[in-house]
PDB file of C-alpha atoms and ligand atoms in Angstrom:
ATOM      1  CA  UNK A   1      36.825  50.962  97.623  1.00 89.00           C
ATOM      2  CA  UNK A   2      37.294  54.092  99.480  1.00 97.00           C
ATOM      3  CA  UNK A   3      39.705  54.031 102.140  1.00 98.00           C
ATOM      4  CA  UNK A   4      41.828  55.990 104.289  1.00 98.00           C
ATOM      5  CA  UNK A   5      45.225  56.515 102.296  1.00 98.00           C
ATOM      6  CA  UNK A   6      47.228  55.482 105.531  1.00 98.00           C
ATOM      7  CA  UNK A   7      47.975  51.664 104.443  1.00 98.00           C
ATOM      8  CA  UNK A   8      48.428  52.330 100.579  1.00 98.00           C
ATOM      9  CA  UNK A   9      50.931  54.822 101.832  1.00 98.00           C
ATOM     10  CA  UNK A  10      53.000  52.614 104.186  1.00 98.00           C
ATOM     11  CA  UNK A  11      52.770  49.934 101.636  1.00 98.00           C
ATOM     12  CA  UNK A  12      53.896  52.531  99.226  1.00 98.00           C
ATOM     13  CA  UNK A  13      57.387  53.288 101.528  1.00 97.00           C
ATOM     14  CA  UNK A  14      57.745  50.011 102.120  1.00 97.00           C
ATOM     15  CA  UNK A  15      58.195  48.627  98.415  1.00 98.00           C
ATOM     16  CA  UNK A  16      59.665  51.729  97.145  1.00 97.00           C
ATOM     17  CA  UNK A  17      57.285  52.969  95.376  1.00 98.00           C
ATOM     18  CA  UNK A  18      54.976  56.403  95.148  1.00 98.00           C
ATOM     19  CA  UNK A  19      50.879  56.067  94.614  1.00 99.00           C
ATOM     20  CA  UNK A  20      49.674  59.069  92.686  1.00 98.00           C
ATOM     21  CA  UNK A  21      47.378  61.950  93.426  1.00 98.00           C
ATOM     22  CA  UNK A  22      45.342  63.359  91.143  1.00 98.00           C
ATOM     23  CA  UNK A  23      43.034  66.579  91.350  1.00 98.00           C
ATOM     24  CA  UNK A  24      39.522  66.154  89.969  1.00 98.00           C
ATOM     25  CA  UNK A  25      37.727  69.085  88.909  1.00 98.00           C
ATOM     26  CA  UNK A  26      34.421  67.292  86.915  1.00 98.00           C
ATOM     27  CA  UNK A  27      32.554  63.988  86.353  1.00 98.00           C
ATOM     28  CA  UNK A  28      34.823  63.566  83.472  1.00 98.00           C
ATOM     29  CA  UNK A  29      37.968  63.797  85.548  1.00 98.00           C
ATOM     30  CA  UNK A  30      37.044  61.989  88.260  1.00 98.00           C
ATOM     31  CA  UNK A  31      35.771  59.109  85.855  1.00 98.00           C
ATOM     32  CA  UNK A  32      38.952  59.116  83.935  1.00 98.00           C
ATOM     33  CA  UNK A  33      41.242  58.948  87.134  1.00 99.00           C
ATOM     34  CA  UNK A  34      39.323  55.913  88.890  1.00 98.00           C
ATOM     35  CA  UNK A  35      38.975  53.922  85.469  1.00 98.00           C
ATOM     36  CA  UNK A  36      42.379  54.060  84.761  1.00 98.00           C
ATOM     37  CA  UNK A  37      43.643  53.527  88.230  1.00 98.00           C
ATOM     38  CA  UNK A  38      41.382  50.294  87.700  1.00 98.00           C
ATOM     39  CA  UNK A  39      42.916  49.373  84.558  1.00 98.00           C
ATOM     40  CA  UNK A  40      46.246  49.642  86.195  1.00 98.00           C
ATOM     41  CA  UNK A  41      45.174  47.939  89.455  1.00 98.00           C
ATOM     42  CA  UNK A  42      47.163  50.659  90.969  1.00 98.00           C
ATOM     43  CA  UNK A  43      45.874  52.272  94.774  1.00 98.00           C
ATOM     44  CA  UNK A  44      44.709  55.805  93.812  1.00 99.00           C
ATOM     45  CA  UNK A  45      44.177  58.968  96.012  1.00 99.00           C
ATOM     46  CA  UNK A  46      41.683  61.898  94.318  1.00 99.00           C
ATOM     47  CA  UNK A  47      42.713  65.253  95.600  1.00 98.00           C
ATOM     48  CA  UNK A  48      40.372  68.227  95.499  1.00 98.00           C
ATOM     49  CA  UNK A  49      41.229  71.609  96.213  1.00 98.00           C
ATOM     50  CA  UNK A  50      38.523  73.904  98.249  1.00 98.00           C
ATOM     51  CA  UNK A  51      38.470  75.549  95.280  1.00 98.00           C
ATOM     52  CA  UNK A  52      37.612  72.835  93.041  1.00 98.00           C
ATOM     53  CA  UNK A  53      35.302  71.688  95.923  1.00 98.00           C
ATOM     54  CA  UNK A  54      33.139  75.048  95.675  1.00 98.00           C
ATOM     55  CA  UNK A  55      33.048  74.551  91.501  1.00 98.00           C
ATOM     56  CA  UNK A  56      31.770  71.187  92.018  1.00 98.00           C
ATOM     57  CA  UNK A  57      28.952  72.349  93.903  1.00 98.00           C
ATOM     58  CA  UNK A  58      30.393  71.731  97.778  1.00 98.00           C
ATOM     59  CA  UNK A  59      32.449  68.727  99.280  1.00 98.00           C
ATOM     60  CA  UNK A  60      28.920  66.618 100.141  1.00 98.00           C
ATOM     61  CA  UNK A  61      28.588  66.801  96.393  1.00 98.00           C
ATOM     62  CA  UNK A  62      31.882  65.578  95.647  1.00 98.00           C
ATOM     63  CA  UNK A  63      31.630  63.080  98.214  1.00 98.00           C
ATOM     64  CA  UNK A  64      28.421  61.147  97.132  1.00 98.00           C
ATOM     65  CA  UNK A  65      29.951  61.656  93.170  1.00 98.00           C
ATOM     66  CA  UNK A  66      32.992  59.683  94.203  1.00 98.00           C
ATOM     67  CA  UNK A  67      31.354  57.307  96.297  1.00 98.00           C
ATOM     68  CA  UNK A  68      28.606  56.310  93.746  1.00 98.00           C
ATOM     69  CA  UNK A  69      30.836  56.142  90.730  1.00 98.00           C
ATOM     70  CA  UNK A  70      33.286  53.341  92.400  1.00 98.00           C
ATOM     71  CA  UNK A  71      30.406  51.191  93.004  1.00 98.00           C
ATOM     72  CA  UNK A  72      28.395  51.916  89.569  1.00 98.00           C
ATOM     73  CA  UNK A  73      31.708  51.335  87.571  1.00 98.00           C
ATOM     74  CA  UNK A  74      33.178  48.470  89.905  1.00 98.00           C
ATOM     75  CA  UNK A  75      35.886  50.258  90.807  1.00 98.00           C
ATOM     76  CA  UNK A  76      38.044  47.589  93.457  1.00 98.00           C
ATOM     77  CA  UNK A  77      41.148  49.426  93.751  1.00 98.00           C
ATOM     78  CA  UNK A  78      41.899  51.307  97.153  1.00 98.00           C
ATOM     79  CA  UNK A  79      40.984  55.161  96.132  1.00 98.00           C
ATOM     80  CA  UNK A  80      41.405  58.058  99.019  1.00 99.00           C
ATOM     81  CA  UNK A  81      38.853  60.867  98.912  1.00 98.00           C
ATOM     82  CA  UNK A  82      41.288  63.750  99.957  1.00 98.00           C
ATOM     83  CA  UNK A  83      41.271  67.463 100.482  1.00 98.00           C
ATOM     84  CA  UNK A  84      43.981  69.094  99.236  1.00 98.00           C
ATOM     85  CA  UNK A  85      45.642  72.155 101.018  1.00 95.00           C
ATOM     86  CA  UNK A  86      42.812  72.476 103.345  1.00 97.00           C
ATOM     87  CA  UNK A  87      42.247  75.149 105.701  1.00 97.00           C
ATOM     88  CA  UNK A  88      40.767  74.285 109.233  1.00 97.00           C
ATOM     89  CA  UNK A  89      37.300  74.979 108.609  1.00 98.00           C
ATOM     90  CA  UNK A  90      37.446  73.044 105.279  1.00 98.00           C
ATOM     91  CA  UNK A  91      39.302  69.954 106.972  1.00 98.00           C
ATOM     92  CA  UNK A  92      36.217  69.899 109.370  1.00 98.00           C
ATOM     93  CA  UNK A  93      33.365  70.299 106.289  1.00 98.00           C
ATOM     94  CA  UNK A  94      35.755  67.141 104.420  1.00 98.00           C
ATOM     95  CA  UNK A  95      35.073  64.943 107.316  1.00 98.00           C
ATOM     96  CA  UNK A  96      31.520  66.054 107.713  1.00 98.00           C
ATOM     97  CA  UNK A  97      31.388  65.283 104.444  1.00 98.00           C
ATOM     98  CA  UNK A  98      32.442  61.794 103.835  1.00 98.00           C
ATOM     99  CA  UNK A  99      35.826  62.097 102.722  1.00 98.00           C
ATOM    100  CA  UNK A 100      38.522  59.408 103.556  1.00 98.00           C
ATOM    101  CA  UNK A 101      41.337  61.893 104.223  1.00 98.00           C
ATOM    102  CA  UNK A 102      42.648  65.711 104.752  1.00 98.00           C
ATOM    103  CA  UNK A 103      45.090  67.740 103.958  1.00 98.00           C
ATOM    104  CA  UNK A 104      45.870  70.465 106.309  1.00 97.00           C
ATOM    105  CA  UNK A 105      47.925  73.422 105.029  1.00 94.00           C
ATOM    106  CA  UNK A 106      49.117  74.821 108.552  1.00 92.00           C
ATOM    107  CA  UNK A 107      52.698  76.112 106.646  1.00 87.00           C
ATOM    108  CA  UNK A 108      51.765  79.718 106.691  1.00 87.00           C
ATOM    109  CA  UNK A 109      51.147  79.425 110.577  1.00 91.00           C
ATOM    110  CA  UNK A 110      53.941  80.092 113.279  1.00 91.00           C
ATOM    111  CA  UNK A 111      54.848  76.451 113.900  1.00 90.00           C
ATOM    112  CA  UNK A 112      52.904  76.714 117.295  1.00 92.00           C
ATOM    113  CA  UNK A 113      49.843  77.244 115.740  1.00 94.00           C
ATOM    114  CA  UNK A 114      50.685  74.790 112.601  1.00 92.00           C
ATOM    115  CA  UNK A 115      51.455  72.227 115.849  1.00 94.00           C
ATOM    116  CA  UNK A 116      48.531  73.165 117.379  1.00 96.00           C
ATOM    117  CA  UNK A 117      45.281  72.815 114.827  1.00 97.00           C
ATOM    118  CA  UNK A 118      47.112  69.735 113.489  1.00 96.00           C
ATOM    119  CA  UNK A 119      46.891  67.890 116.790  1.00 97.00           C
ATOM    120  CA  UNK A 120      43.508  68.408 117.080  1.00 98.00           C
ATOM    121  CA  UNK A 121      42.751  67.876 113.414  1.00 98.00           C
ATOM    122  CA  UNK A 122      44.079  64.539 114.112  1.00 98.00           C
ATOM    123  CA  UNK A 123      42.515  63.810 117.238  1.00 98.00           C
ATOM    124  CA  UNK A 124      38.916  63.745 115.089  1.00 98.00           C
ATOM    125  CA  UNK A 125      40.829  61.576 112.050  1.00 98.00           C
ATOM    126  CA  UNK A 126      41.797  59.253 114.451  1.00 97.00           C
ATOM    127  CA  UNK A 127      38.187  58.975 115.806  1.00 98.00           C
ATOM    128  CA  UNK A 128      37.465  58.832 112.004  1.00 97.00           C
ATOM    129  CA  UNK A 129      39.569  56.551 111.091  1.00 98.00           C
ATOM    130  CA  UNK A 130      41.212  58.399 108.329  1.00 98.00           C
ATOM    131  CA  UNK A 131      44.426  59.794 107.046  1.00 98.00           C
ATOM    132  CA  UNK A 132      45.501  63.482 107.686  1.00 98.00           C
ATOM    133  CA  UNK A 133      48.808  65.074 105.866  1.00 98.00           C
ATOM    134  CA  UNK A 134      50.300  68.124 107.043  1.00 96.00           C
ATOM    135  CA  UNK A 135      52.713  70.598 105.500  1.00 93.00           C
ATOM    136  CA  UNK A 136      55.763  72.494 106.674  1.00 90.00           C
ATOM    137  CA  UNK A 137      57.620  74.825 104.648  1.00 80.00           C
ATOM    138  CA  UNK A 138      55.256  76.274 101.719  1.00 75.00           C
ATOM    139  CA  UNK A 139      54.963  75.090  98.419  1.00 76.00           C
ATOM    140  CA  UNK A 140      55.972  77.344  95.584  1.00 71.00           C
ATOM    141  CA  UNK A 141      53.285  78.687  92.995  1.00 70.00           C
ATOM    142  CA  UNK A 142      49.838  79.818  92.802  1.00 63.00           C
ATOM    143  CA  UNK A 143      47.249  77.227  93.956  1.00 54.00           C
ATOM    144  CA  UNK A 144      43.516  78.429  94.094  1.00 56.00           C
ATOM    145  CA  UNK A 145      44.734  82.300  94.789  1.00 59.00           C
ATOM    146  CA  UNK A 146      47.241  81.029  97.532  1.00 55.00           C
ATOM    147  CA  UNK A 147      51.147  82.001  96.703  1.00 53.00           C
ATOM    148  CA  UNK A 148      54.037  79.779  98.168  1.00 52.00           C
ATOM    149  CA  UNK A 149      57.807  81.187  97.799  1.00 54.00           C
ATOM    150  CA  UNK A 150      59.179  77.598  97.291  1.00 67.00           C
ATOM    151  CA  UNK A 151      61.293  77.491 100.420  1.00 79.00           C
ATOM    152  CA  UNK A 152      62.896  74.215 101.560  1.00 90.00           C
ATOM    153  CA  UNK A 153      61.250  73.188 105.256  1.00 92.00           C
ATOM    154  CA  UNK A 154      63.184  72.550 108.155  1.00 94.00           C
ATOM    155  CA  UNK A 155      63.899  69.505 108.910  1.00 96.00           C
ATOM    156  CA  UNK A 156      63.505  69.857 112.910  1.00 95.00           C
ATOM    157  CA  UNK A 157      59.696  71.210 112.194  1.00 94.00           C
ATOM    158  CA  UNK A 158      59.403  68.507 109.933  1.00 96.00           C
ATOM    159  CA  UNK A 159      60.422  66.243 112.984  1.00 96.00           C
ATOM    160  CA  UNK A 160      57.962  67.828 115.224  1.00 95.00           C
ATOM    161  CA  UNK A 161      54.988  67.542 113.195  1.00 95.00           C
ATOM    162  CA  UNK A 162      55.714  64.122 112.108  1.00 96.00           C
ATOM    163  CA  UNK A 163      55.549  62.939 115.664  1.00 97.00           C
ATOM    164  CA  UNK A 164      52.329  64.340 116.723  1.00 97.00           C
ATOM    165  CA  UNK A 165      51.219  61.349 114.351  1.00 97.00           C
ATOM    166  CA  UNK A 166      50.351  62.737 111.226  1.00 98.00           C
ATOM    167  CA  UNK A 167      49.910  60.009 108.405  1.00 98.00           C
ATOM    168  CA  UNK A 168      51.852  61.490 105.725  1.00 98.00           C
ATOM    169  CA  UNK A 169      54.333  64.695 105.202  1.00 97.00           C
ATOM    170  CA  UNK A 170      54.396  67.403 102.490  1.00 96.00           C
ATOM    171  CA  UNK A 171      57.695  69.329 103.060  1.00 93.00           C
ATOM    172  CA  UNK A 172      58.806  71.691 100.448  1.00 93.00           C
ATOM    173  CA  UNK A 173      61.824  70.661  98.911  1.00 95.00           C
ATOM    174  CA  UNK A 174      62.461  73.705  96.046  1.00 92.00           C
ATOM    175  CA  UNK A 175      58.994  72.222  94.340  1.00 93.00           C
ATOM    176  CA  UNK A 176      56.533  74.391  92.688  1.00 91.00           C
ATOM    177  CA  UNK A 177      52.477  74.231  92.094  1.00 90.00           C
ATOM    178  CA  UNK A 178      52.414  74.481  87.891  1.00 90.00           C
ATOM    179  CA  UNK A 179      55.227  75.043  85.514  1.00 88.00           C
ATOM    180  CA  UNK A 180      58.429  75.394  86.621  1.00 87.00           C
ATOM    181  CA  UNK A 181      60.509  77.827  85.199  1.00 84.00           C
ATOM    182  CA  UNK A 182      63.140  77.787  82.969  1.00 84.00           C
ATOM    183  CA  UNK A 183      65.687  78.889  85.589  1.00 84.00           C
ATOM    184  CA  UNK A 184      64.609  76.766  87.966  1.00 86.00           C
ATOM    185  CA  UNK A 185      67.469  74.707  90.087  1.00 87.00           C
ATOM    186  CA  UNK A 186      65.362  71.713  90.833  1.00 91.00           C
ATOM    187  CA  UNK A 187      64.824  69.540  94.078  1.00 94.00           C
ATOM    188  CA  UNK A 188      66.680  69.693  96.891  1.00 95.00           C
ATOM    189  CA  UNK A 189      67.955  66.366  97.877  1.00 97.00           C
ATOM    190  CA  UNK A 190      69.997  67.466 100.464  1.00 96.00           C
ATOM    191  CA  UNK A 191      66.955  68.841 102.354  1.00 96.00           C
ATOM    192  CA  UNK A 192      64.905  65.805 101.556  1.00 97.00           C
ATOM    193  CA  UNK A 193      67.663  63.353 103.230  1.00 98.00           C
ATOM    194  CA  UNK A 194      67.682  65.624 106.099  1.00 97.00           C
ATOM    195  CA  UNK A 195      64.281  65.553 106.494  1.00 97.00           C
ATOM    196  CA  UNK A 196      63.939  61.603 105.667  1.00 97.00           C
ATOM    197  CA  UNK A 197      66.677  61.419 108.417  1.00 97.00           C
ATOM    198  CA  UNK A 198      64.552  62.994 110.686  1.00 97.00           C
ATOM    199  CA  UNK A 199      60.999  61.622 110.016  1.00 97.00           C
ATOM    200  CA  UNK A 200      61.932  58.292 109.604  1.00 95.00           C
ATOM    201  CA  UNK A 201      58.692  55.768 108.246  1.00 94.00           C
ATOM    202  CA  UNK A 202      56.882  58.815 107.894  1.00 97.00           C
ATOM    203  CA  UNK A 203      55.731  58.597 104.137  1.00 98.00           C
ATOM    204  CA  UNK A 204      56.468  61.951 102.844  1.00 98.00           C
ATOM    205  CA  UNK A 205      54.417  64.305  99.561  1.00 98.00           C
ATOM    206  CA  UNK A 206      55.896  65.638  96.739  1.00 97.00           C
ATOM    207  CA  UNK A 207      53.535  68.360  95.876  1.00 96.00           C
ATOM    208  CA  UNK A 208      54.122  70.366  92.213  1.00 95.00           C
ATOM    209  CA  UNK A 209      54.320  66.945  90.081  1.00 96.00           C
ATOM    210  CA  UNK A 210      53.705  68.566  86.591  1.00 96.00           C
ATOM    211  CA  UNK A 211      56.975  68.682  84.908  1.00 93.00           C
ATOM    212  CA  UNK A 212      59.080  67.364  87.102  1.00 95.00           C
ATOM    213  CA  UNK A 213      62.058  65.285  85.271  1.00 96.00           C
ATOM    214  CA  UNK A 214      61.401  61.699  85.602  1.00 98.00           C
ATOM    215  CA  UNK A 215      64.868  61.107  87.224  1.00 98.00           C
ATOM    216  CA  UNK A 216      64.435  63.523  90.058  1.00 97.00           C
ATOM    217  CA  UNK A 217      60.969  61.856  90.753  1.00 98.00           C
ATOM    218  CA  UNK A 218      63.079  58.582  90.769  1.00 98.00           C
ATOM    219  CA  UNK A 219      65.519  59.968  93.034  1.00 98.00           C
ATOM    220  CA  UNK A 220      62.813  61.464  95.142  1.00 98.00           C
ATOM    221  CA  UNK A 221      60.778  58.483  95.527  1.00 98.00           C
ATOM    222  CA  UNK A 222      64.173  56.793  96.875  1.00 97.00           C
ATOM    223  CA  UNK A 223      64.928  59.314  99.501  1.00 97.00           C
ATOM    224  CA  UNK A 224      61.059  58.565 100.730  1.00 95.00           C
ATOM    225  CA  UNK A 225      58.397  60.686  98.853  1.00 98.00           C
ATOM    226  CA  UNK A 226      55.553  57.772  98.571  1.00 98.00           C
ATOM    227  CA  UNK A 227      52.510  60.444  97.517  1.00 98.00           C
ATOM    228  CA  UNK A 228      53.334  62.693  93.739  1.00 98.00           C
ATOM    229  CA  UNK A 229      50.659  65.325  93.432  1.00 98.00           C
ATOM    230  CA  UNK A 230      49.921  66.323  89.816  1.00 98.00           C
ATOM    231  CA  UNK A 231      47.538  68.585  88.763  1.00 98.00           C
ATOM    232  CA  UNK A 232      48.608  70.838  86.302  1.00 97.00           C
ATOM    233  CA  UNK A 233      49.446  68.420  83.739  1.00 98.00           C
ATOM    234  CA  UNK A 234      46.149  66.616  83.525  1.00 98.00           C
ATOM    235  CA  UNK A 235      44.288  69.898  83.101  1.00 98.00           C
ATOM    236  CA  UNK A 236      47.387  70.883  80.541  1.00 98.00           C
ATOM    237  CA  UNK A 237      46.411  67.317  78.432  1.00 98.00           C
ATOM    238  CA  UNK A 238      42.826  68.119  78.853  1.00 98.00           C
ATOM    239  CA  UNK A 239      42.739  71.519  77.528  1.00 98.00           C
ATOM    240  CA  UNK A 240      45.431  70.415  74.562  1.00 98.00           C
ATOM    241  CA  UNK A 241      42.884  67.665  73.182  1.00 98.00           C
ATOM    242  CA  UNK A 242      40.400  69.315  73.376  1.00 98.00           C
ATOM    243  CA  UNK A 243      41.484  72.243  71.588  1.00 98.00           C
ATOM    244  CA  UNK A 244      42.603  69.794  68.795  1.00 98.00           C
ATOM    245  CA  UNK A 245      39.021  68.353  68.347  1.00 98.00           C
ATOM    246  CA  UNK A 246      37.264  72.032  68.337  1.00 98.00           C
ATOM    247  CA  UNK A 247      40.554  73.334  65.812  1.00 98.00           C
ATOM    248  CA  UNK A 248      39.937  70.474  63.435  1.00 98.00           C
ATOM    249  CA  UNK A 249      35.915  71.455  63.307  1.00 98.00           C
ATOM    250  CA  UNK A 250      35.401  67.825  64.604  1.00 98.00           C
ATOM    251  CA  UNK A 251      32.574  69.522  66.871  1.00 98.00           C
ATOM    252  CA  UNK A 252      30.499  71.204  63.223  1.00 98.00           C
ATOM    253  CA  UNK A 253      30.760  67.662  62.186  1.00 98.00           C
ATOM    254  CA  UNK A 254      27.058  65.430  62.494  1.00 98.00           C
ATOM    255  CA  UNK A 255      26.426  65.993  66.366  1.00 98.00           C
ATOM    256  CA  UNK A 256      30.177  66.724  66.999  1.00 98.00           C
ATOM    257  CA  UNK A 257      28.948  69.287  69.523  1.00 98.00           C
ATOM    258  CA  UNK A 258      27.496  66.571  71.569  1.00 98.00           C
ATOM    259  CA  UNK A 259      28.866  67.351  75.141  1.00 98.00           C
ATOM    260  CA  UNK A 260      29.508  63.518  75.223  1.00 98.00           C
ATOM    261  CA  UNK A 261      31.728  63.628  72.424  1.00 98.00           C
ATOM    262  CA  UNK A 262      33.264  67.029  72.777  1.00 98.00           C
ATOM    263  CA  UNK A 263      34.748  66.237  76.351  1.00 98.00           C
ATOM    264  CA  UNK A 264      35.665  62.833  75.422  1.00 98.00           C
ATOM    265  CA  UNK A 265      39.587  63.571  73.811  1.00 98.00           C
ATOM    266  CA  UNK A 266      40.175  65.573  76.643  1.00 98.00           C
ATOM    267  CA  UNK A 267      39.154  62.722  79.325  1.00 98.00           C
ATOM    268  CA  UNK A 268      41.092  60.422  77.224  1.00 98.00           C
ATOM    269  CA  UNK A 269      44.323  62.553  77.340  1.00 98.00           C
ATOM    270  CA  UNK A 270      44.110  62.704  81.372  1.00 98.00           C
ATOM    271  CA  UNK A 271      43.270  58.970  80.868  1.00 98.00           C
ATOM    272  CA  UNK A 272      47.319  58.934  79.073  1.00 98.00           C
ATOM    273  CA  UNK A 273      48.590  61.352  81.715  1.00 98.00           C
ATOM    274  CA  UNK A 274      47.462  59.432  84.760  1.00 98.00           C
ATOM    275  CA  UNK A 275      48.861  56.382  83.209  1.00 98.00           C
ATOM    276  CA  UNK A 276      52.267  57.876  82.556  1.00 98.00           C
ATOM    277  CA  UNK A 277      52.122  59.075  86.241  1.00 98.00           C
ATOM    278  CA  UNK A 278      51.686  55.881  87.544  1.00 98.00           C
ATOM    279  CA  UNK A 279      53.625  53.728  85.507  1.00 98.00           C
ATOM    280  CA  UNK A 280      56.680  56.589  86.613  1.00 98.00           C
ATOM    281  CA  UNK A 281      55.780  56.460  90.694  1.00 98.00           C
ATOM    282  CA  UNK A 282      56.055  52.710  90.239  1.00 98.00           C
ATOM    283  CA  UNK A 283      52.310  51.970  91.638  1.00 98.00           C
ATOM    284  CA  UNK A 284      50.934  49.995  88.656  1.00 98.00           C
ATOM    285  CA  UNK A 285      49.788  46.429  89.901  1.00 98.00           C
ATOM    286  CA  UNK A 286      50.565  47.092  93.432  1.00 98.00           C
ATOM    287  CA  UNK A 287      46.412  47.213  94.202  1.00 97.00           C
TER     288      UNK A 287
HETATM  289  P1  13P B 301      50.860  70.618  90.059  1.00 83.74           P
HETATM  290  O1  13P B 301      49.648  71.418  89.676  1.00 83.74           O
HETATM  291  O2  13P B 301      52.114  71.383  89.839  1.00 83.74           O
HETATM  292  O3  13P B 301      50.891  69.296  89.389  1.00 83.74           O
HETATM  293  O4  13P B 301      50.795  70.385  91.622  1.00 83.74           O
HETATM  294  C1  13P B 301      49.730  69.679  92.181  1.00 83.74           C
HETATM  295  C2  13P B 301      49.735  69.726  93.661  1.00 83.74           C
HETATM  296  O5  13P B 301      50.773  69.740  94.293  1.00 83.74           O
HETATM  297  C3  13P B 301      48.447  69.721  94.351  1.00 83.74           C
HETATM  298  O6  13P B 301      48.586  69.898  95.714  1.00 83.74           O
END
């Protein structure tokens, strides 16, 4: 079922819990997320990245691709379609495209103008009747060519774009898009409180989920984080297997090279890393 992520996200806060979003890049991805959500009976949102939106041929593509496969593989779990870090003119091609929700990455903005596309961003969600997240403070990394520093937001801009009636929060809390480094000092707590303090029921986003330590995402989840994006850690187990079937010459063995067998470790290991994900966020069985 696709639906708006707004009630799997309040249930989410309410029982303590974090539902899972995963970046899709392929068919094979895609598949792998929504089966295993399925086998978990655990809600599901599918983020895509403009970037990952333009590989897969545009977001109408994506869109119909999603939509098709829940019904042909009986998929009854609630799954958002949802841009990820979108910029204005991609939040408005999203909607025009059929997806459930948007991301809007107004954090490199002056707050004024953050403030101002997000309220009207949510005027046409609203219409729409689906979910919108915005983001104050940037994340750290390298996502699709775009670098964050990592800073911590500020809680009183957190405040104000929380109350313009956004349906979820990504504030950066010392988190990081891929690996984190050896040096680095973790989550900050403190600035998650103060921002929990602030926003109140507003579910808030943990962006950066690869790698971080299961306790933090624990103690993150109970300071209010109900949405863990991971990316880099499904396309991490993807690229792992499948370098392990093409090192052990499975693929000069019979019809090895078969496309449908080639890709199929490497769906299975985002199949195991999806699984781990949810099983840590808390979300299995809560469908
Ligand atoms: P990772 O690639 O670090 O898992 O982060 C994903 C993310 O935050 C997508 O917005």
């Amino acid at each position: 079922m696709l639906v708006s992520a707004k009630e799997m996200l309040t249930k989410a806060k309410a029982g303590h819990y974090a539902v899972g979003q995963f970046n899709i890049n392929n068919l094979e991805w895609t598949k792998a997320v929504l089966t295993t959500a399925e086998e978990l009976k655990s809600p599901v949102i599918l983020g895509v990245s403009e970037g990952a939106g333009k590989y897969m041929c545009g977001f109408k593509t994506v869109a119909d691709m999603v939509k098709a496969m829940i019904e042909s593989l009986g998929i009854t779990v609630p799954v958002a379609l949802h841009l990820d870090h979108g910029t204005y003119e991609g939040c408005l091609k999203c909607i025009e495209a059929g997806f459930s929700s948007i991301m809007f990455d107004g954090s490199h903005y002056p707050i004024e103008e953050n403030v101002a596309k997000t309220t009207e961003l949510i005027k046409i969600t609203r219409e729409k009747g689906m979910s919108i997240e915005a983001e104050v403070g940037s994340i750290g990394g390298e996502e699709d060519g775009v670098i964050g520093m990592g800073e911590c937001a500020d809680p009183d801009e957190c405040k104000m774009i929380a109350d313009l009636g956004v349906t979820m929060l990504a504030a950066g809390i010392g988190n990081i898009h891929g690996k984190y480094p050896e040096n680095w000092p973790g989550l900050s707590f403190e600035t998650l409180d103060a921002i929990r303090q602030k926003t109140g029921a507003m579910p808030l986003v943990l962006h950066g989920g690869t790698g971080i330590p299961a306790d933090m995402i624990k103690k993150a989840i109970s300071l209010g984080v109900s949405k863990i994006n991971v990316n880099t850690e499904c396309q991490i187990s993807f690229a792992e297997a499948t370098r392990k079937y093409i090192e052990e010459g499975k693929d000069l063995v019979g019809k090895g090279f078969d496309p449908r067998k080639l890709l199929a470790p490497g769906t299975e290991a985002i199949k195991a890393t999806v699984k781990e994900k949810m099983e840590l966020f808390g979300s299995v069985g809560k469908a």
